[in-house]
Coordinates of C-alpha atoms in Angstrom, one line a residue:
M1 CA -46.4 -174.9 38.5
E2 CA -44.3 -174.0 35.5
G3 CA -44.3 -177.2 33.4
T4 CA -41.5 -178.1 31.0
D5 CA -42.7 -181.6 30.0
D6 CA -45.9 -183.6 30.3
C7 CA -46.5 -187.2 29.4
F8 CA -49.7 -189.1 29.5
T9 CA -51.7 -191.9 27.7
L10 CA -54.9 -191.6 25.8
S11 CA -57.5 -194.4 25.7
S12 CA -61.1 -195.2 25.0
C13 CA -63.5 -198.1 24.3
S14 CA -62.5 -200.7 26.9
S15 CA -65.1 -203.5 26.7
I16 CA -64.2 -206.1 29.3
Y17 CA -66.2 -208.6 27.4
S18 CA -64.4 -208.1 24.1
G19 CA -60.9 -208.9 25.1
F20 CA -58.1 -208.7 27.7
F21 CA -56.8 -205.4 29.1
N22 CA -53.2 -206.0 28.2
A23 CA -53.0 -202.3 27.2
Y24 CA -53.9 -201.2 30.8
R25 CA -51.2 -203.5 32.2
R26 CA -48.6 -201.9 29.9
I27 CA -49.9 -198.4 30.9
S28 CA -49.5 -199.3 34.6
E29 CA -45.9 -200.2 34.1
K30 CA -44.9 -196.8 32.7
T31 CA -43.2 -194.8 35.4
D32 CA -43.0 -191.5 33.7
L33 CA -46.7 -190.8 33.2
D34 CA -48.4 -187.7 34.7
F35 CA -51.8 -189.2 34.2
V36 CA -54.1 -191.4 32.1
M37 CA -56.7 -189.7 29.9
H38 CA -59.8 -191.8 29.1
V39 CA -62.3 -190.1 26.6
G40 CA -65.2 -192.5 26.7
D41 CA -66.6 -196.0 26.8
Y42 CA -64.8 -196.8 30.0
I43 CA -67.5 -199.4 30.8
Y44 CA -70.0 -201.1 28.5
D45 CA -73.7 -201.6 29.0
F46 CA -74.0 -204.7 26.7
V47 CA -72.0 -207.6 25.4
D48 CA -71.4 -207.4 21.6
Q49 CA -72.3 -210.8 20.2
N50 CA -69.5 -210.7 17.7
E51 CA -66.9 -210.1 20.5
E52 CA -67.7 -212.6 23.2
I53 CA -64.1 -213.2 24.6
R54 CA -64.6 -212.8 28.3
V55 CA -68.2 -213.2 29.2
P56 CA -69.2 -214.2 32.7
T57 CA -72.1 -216.3 33.9
P58 CA -74.8 -215.3 34.3
Y59 CA -74.8 -213.4 31.0
P60 CA -74.6 -209.6 31.6
V61 CA -77.8 -207.6 31.1
V62 CA -78.0 -203.8 30.4
P63 CA -78.1 -201.9 33.7
N64 CA -81.3 -200.1 34.5
T65 CA -80.7 -198.7 38.0
R66 CA -78.0 -196.9 39.9
Q67 CA -77.2 -200.2 41.7
E68 CA -76.9 -202.1 38.5
W69 CA -74.6 -199.4 37.1
S70 CA -72.5 -199.5 40.3
D71 CA -72.3 -203.3 40.0
R72 CA -71.0 -202.9 36.4
H73 CA -68.3 -200.5 37.7
A74 CA -67.4 -202.9 40.5
Y75 CA -67.2 -205.8 38.0
Y76 CA -64.7 -203.8 35.9
L77 CA -62.5 -203.3 38.9
L78 CA -62.2 -207.0 39.4
D79 CA -59.9 -207.0 36.4
P80 CA -56.3 -206.8 37.8
D81 CA -54.8 -204.9 34.8
L82 CA -57.4 -202.1 35.0
R83 CA -57.0 -202.1 38.8
E84 CA -53.2 -201.7 38.5
A85 CA -53.5 -198.9 36.0
R86 CA -55.9 -197.1 38.3
R87 CA -53.6 -197.7 41.3
M88 CA -50.4 -196.5 39.6
H89 CA -51.6 -193.3 37.9
P90 CA -54.1 -190.4 38.2
W91 CA -56.9 -190.6 35.7
V92 CA -58.7 -187.8 33.7
M93 CA -62.1 -189.0 32.5
V94 CA -65.4 -187.9 30.9
W95 CA -68.8 -189.6 30.5
D96 CA -69.1 -192.7 28.5
N97 CA -71.7 -193.2 25.8
H98 CA -72.2 -196.8 27.0
D99 CA -73.5 -195.6 30.4
I100 CA -74.5 -192.0 29.7
N101 CA -76.0 -191.5 26.3
S102 CA -77.8 -188.2 26.2
A103 CA -79.7 -185.6 28.2
N104 CA -82.9 -187.4 27.3
D105 CA -81.8 -190.7 28.9
P106 CA -84.2 -191.3 31.8
L107 CA -81.4 -193.0 33.7
L108 CA -79.0 -190.1 33.2
L109 CA -78.8 -189.0 36.8
E110 CA -78.6 -192.5 38.2
S111 CA -75.7 -193.5 35.9
M112 CA -73.9 -190.2 36.6
K113 CA -74.1 -191.0 40.4
A114 CA -72.5 -194.4 39.8
F115 CA -69.9 -192.8 37.6
Y116 CA -68.9 -190.4 40.3
D117 CA -69.0 -193.1 43.0
Y118 CA -66.5 -195.3 41.2
N119 CA -64.2 -192.8 39.4
P120 CA -61.7 -190.3 41.0
I121 CA -63.3 -187.1 39.7
R122 CA -64.2 -184.0 41.7
L123 CA -67.4 -182.2 40.8
P124 CA -66.5 -179.4 38.4
N125 CA -69.7 -177.5 39.4
I126 CA -71.4 -178.4 42.7
S127 CA -74.5 -176.5 41.6
D128 CA -74.8 -178.6 38.5
T129 CA -73.9 -182.3 38.9
S130 CA -74.6 -183.0 35.3
Q131 CA -71.6 -180.8 34.2
I132 CA -68.3 -182.7 33.6
F133 CA -66.6 -180.2 31.2
R134 CA -63.7 -178.7 32.9
R135 CA -60.1 -177.4 32.5
Y136 CA -56.7 -178.7 33.8
H137 CA -53.9 -176.1 33.9
Y138 CA -50.2 -177.1 33.7
G139 CA -48.5 -173.8 34.0
N140 CA -47.4 -172.2 30.8
L141 CA -47.1 -175.6 29.0
V142 CA -50.6 -177.1 28.7
D143 CA -54.2 -176.3 29.2
I144 CA -56.5 -179.4 28.9
L145 CA -60.2 -178.9 28.2
M146 CA -62.3 -182.0 28.9
T147 CA -65.5 -181.6 26.9
D148 CA -69.0 -183.3 27.0
I149 CA -70.6 -183.8 23.6
L150 CA -73.0 -186.5 24.8
T151 CA -75.4 -184.8 27.2
R152 CA -75.2 -181.3 25.7
R153 CA -75.8 -182.0 22.0
N154 CA -78.9 -180.7 20.3
I155 CA -80.1 -178.7 23.3
D156 CA -79.1 -175.5 21.4
S157 CA -78.7 -174.4 17.8
L158 CA -76.2 -172.2 16.0
G159 CA -78.9 -171.3 13.5
P160 CA -81.3 -172.9 11.0
N161 CA -80.3 -176.5 10.3
A162 CA -77.2 -176.0 12.5
P163 CA -77.4 -178.2 15.6
N164 CA -75.0 -177.5 18.4
I165 CA -73.0 -180.4 19.7
L166 CA -71.6 -178.7 22.8
G167 CA -74.6 -176.5 23.9
N168 CA -74.3 -172.8 24.1
V169 CA -72.9 -172.7 27.7
Q170 CA -70.2 -175.2 27.1
Y171 CA -69.3 -173.7 23.7
Q172 CA -68.9 -170.2 25.1
W173 CA -66.8 -171.7 27.9
M174 CA -64.6 -173.5 25.4
K175 CA -64.0 -170.4 23.3
N176 CA -63.2 -168.3 26.3
E177 CA -60.7 -170.9 27.6
L178 CA -59.0 -171.2 24.2
Q179 CA -58.8 -167.5 23.6
N180 CA -57.6 -166.6 27.1
S181 CA -55.2 -169.5 27.5
T182 CA -51.5 -168.5 28.1
A183 CA -50.3 -172.1 27.7
T184 CA -48.3 -173.1 24.7
W185 CA -50.6 -176.1 23.9
K186 CA -54.3 -176.3 24.1
L187 CA -55.5 -180.0 24.3
V188 CA -59.2 -180.9 23.9
G189 CA -60.4 -184.2 25.4
N190 CA -63.1 -185.1 23.0
Q191 CA -65.4 -188.2 23.1
K192 CA -66.0 -188.5 19.4
M193 CA -63.9 -188.0 16.2
F194 CA -63.6 -184.3 15.4
S195 CA -62.2 -184.2 11.8
D196 CA -64.1 -185.1 8.6
W197 CA -64.3 -188.7 7.5
S198 CA -65.8 -188.7 4.0
V199 CA -66.9 -192.0 2.4
S200 CA -68.2 -190.1 -0.7
G201 CA -67.7 -192.2 -3.8
L202 CA -66.5 -195.3 -2.0
P203 CA -67.9 -198.7 -2.7
A204 CA -71.2 -199.7 -1.1
W205 CA -69.5 -202.2 1.1
F206 CA -67.6 -199.5 2.9
P207 CA -69.2 -198.5 6.3
G208 CA -71.1 -195.3 6.4
N209 CA -74.1 -193.6 4.8
S210 CA -72.4 -192.9 1.4
Q211 CA -71.4 -189.4 2.6
V212 CA -69.6 -189.8 5.9
L213 CA -68.6 -192.7 8.1
T214 CA -71.1 -191.8 10.8
T215 CA -73.2 -188.7 11.9
N216 CA -72.7 -189.6 15.5
T217 CA -69.4 -187.7 15.5
W218 CA -68.7 -184.1 14.7
D219 CA -69.5 -185.1 11.1
G220 CA -73.2 -184.8 12.2
F221 CA -72.5 -181.3 13.4
D222 CA -70.3 -180.0 10.5
V223 CA -71.6 -176.4 10.8
H224 CA -70.6 -176.3 14.4
R225 CA -67.2 -177.8 13.6
D226 CA -66.6 -175.2 10.9
D227 CA -67.6 -172.5 13.3
L228 CA -65.1 -173.7 15.8
L229 CA -62.3 -173.9 13.2
E230 CA -63.1 -170.5 11.9
F231 CA -63.0 -169.2 15.5
L232 CA -59.5 -170.7 15.9
D233 CA -58.3 -169.3 12.6
S234 CA -59.7 -165.8 12.9
N235 CA -58.4 -165.4 16.5
Q236 CA -55.0 -166.9 15.5
I237 CA -55.2 -169.5 18.2
D238 CA -52.4 -172.0 17.5
N239 CA -51.4 -175.4 19.0
V240 CA -54.9 -176.9 19.5
L241 CA -54.9 -180.7 19.5
F242 CA -58.1 -182.7 19.7
L243 CA -57.6 -185.9 21.6
S244 CA -60.5 -188.2 20.6
G245 CA -61.9 -191.7 21.0
D246 CA -64.8 -194.0 20.2
A247 CA -64.1 -194.7 16.5
H248 CA -62.4 -198.1 17.2
V249 CA -59.7 -197.2 14.7
T250 CA -56.4 -195.3 14.7
L251 CA -56.5 -191.8 13.1
V252 CA -53.9 -189.0 12.9
A253 CA -55.5 -186.1 11.1
D254 CA -55.1 -182.4 10.3
C255 CA -58.2 -180.3 10.9
S256 CA -59.2 -178.0 8.0
P257 CA -62.5 -176.3 7.2
D258 CA -62.4 -177.9 3.7
P259 CA -59.8 -180.6 3.4
N260 CA -60.8 -181.4 -0.2
D261 CA -60.3 -177.8 -1.5
G262 CA -56.7 -177.5 -2.7
Q263 CA -57.0 -173.7 -2.3
V264 CA -57.7 -174.1 1.4
Y265 CA -55.6 -177.2 2.4
N266 CA -52.7 -179.1 1.0
G267 CA -52.8 -182.8 2.0
N268 CA -49.2 -183.3 1.0
T269 CA -47.8 -180.7 3.3
G270 CA -50.5 -180.0 5.8
N271 CA -50.5 -176.3 5.0
G272 CA -53.9 -174.8 5.6
S273 CA -54.7 -176.9 8.7
V274 CA -56.1 -175.0 11.7
A275 CA -55.6 -177.7 14.3
A276 CA -54.7 -181.4 14.7
E277 CA -56.4 -184.5 15.9
F278 CA -55.0 -187.7 17.5
L279 CA -57.4 -190.7 17.9
P280 CA -55.7 -193.9 19.0
T281 CA -57.7 -197.1 18.6
S282 CA -59.8 -198.9 21.2
I283 CA -58.4 -200.6 24.3
S284 CA -60.4 -203.8 23.5
R285 CA -63.6 -203.1 21.5
G286 CA -63.9 -204.5 18.0
N287 CA -62.6 -202.7 14.9
F288 CA -63.5 -202.9 11.2
D289 CA -62.7 -206.6 11.0
E290 CA -65.1 -207.4 13.9
M291 CA -67.7 -205.2 12.1
G292 CA -67.7 -207.8 9.4
L293 CA -65.4 -206.3 6.8
P294 CA -63.6 -209.3 5.1
P295 CA -59.8 -209.4 5.6
F296 CA -59.0 -209.1 1.9
L297 CA -60.9 -205.8 1.8
L298 CA -59.2 -204.2 4.8
G299 CA -56.1 -202.9 3.0
I300 CA -58.3 -201.8 0.1
A301 CA -60.6 -200.0 2.5
N302 CA -57.7 -198.1 4.2
A303 CA -56.2 -197.0 0.8
L304 CA -59.6 -195.9 -0.5
S305 CA -60.4 -194.0 2.7
E306 CA -57.1 -192.1 2.7
G307 CA -57.7 -191.3 -1.0
V308 CA -60.8 -189.3 -0.3
N309 CA -59.6 -187.9 3.0
P310 CA -56.3 -186.1 2.3
H311 CA -56.1 -184.7 5.8
H312 CA -55.9 -188.2 7.3
V313 CA -52.1 -188.4 7.8
H314 CA -52.4 -192.0 9.1
S315 CA -55.2 -194.5 9.7
E316 CA -55.4 -198.1 10.7
F317 CA -58.6 -200.2 11.0
T318 CA -58.0 -203.5 12.9
K319 CA -55.6 -203.1 15.9
N320 CA -56.2 -202.4 19.6
G321 CA -54.2 -200.3 22.1
Y322 CA -53.7 -196.8 23.2
G323 CA -51.8 -193.5 22.5
L324 CA -48.9 -192.0 24.4
I325 CA -48.5 -188.2 24.2
D326 CA -45.3 -186.4 25.2
V327 CA -45.7 -182.7 25.4
Q328 CA -42.7 -180.4 25.3
P329 CA -42.5 -176.6 24.8
D330 CA -41.6 -176.9 21.1
T331 CA -43.0 -180.3 20.2
I332 CA -45.7 -182.9 20.8
I333 CA -44.9 -186.5 20.0
A334 CA -48.0 -188.7 19.8
E335 CA -47.1 -192.4 19.8
I336 CA -49.3 -195.4 18.8
W337 CA -49.0 -198.6 20.8
Y338 CA -50.8 -201.8 20.0
S339 CA -51.6 -204.8 22.2
D340 CA -53.2 -208.2 21.6
I341 CA -56.7 -208.6 23.1
L342 CA -57.4 -212.3 22.5
N343 CA -54.7 -213.6 24.9
L344 CA -52.9 -212.4 28.0
T345 CA -49.5 -211.2 27.0
N346 CA -46.6 -209.0 28.2
Q347 CA -45.9 -207.9 24.6
E348 CA -46.9 -204.7 22.9
N349 CA -45.8 -203.1 19.7
F350 CA -44.8 -199.6 19.0
Q351 CA -46.3 -198.6 15.6
E352 CA -45.3 -195.0 15.0
G353 CA -44.8 -191.6 16.5
Y354 CA -46.2 -188.4 14.9
I355 CA -44.8 -185.0 15.4
L356 CA -46.6 -181.7 16.0
R357 CA -44.4 -178.5 16.1
N358 CA -45.2 -175.4 18.1
G359 CA -47.0 -172.9 15.9
V360 CA -47.4 -175.2 12.8
N361 CA -51.0 -176.6 13.4
H362 CA -50.4 -179.8 11.3
W363 CA -48.7 -183.1 11.7
E364 CA -45.2 -183.5 10.2
R365 CA -45.1 -186.0 7.3
N366 CA -41.9 -187.5 8.6
T367 CA -42.7 -189.8 11.6
Y368 CA -40.9 -190.2 14.9
R369 CA -39.2 -193.4 13.5
D370 CA -37.9 -191.3 10.6
W371 CA -36.8 -188.6 13.0
E372 CA -34.8 -191.1 15.1

């Protein structure tokens, strides 16, 4: 098919115990969606003790068998809002790090089987049922690459002290797909935050290890990230947008090999960016405030973080919801939508829309609200 427009939602981190799925209900009501993309933490193995909003009796225990994983999937589908979103739209999904953690997980194959039993996904490779990375092709408009950075990480290396987050086979597949794509836009479904999140020089109370927010994301594989960005740059591959999840925050970011080097990247304009990233917040899982950061520090934390991360075009630390992506031949508009999780409600709030132009590789500084 020759696509002229594509519209879908992006979501992650949907803990049924942490709050209501109002966001799923609002997604189900949208009549112009081509699909729903979910990039991880679709189900949860445990109840977070700081977020006990909808906890059944008996108290849930961490699944240990295929049957217990299946029971958890079935329990999720008792929720009418999730069920309606599943009924109304096709879904594009990848593994979750709350049921499938790594290739070393002894329950890996059992949880994979339950995942396939309860989610509408064809096997990408019938000879390797552990493979979920795959491509969706929408004519000359969009190629979507769904990646797996949970079960392939650390099985290969790019060199000394350079662990590989994708594994050699998947990484070569990704580079081939990006280089050979004839679509205007190349979208990468990505389970973890791709761009840098530095906390260097921030107060000790700020989450992180004094260098980065967490090494569980691509920040723990920075050599591999730089290698991928160099590949995009040297091969002049434009219009790559990473669609990410897991971080429980909202992040709109440019992707630069060295965002703090003014000779490489300009945070005021976006010049020097090689790609872009859109990471909407969690559907219902806790944010910085549930992590214990006092309310009076939240605004300070946001300002401090953006001060040491000039490539972070927008960030927000406490709200829940999803992203809406409208893909057109000349423009992508990525919208942020927030929903309450503590009470059932028909209300949602449009926060902002961010604009990515064909061939530019960085977010515009004027938002969709300004544009309107």
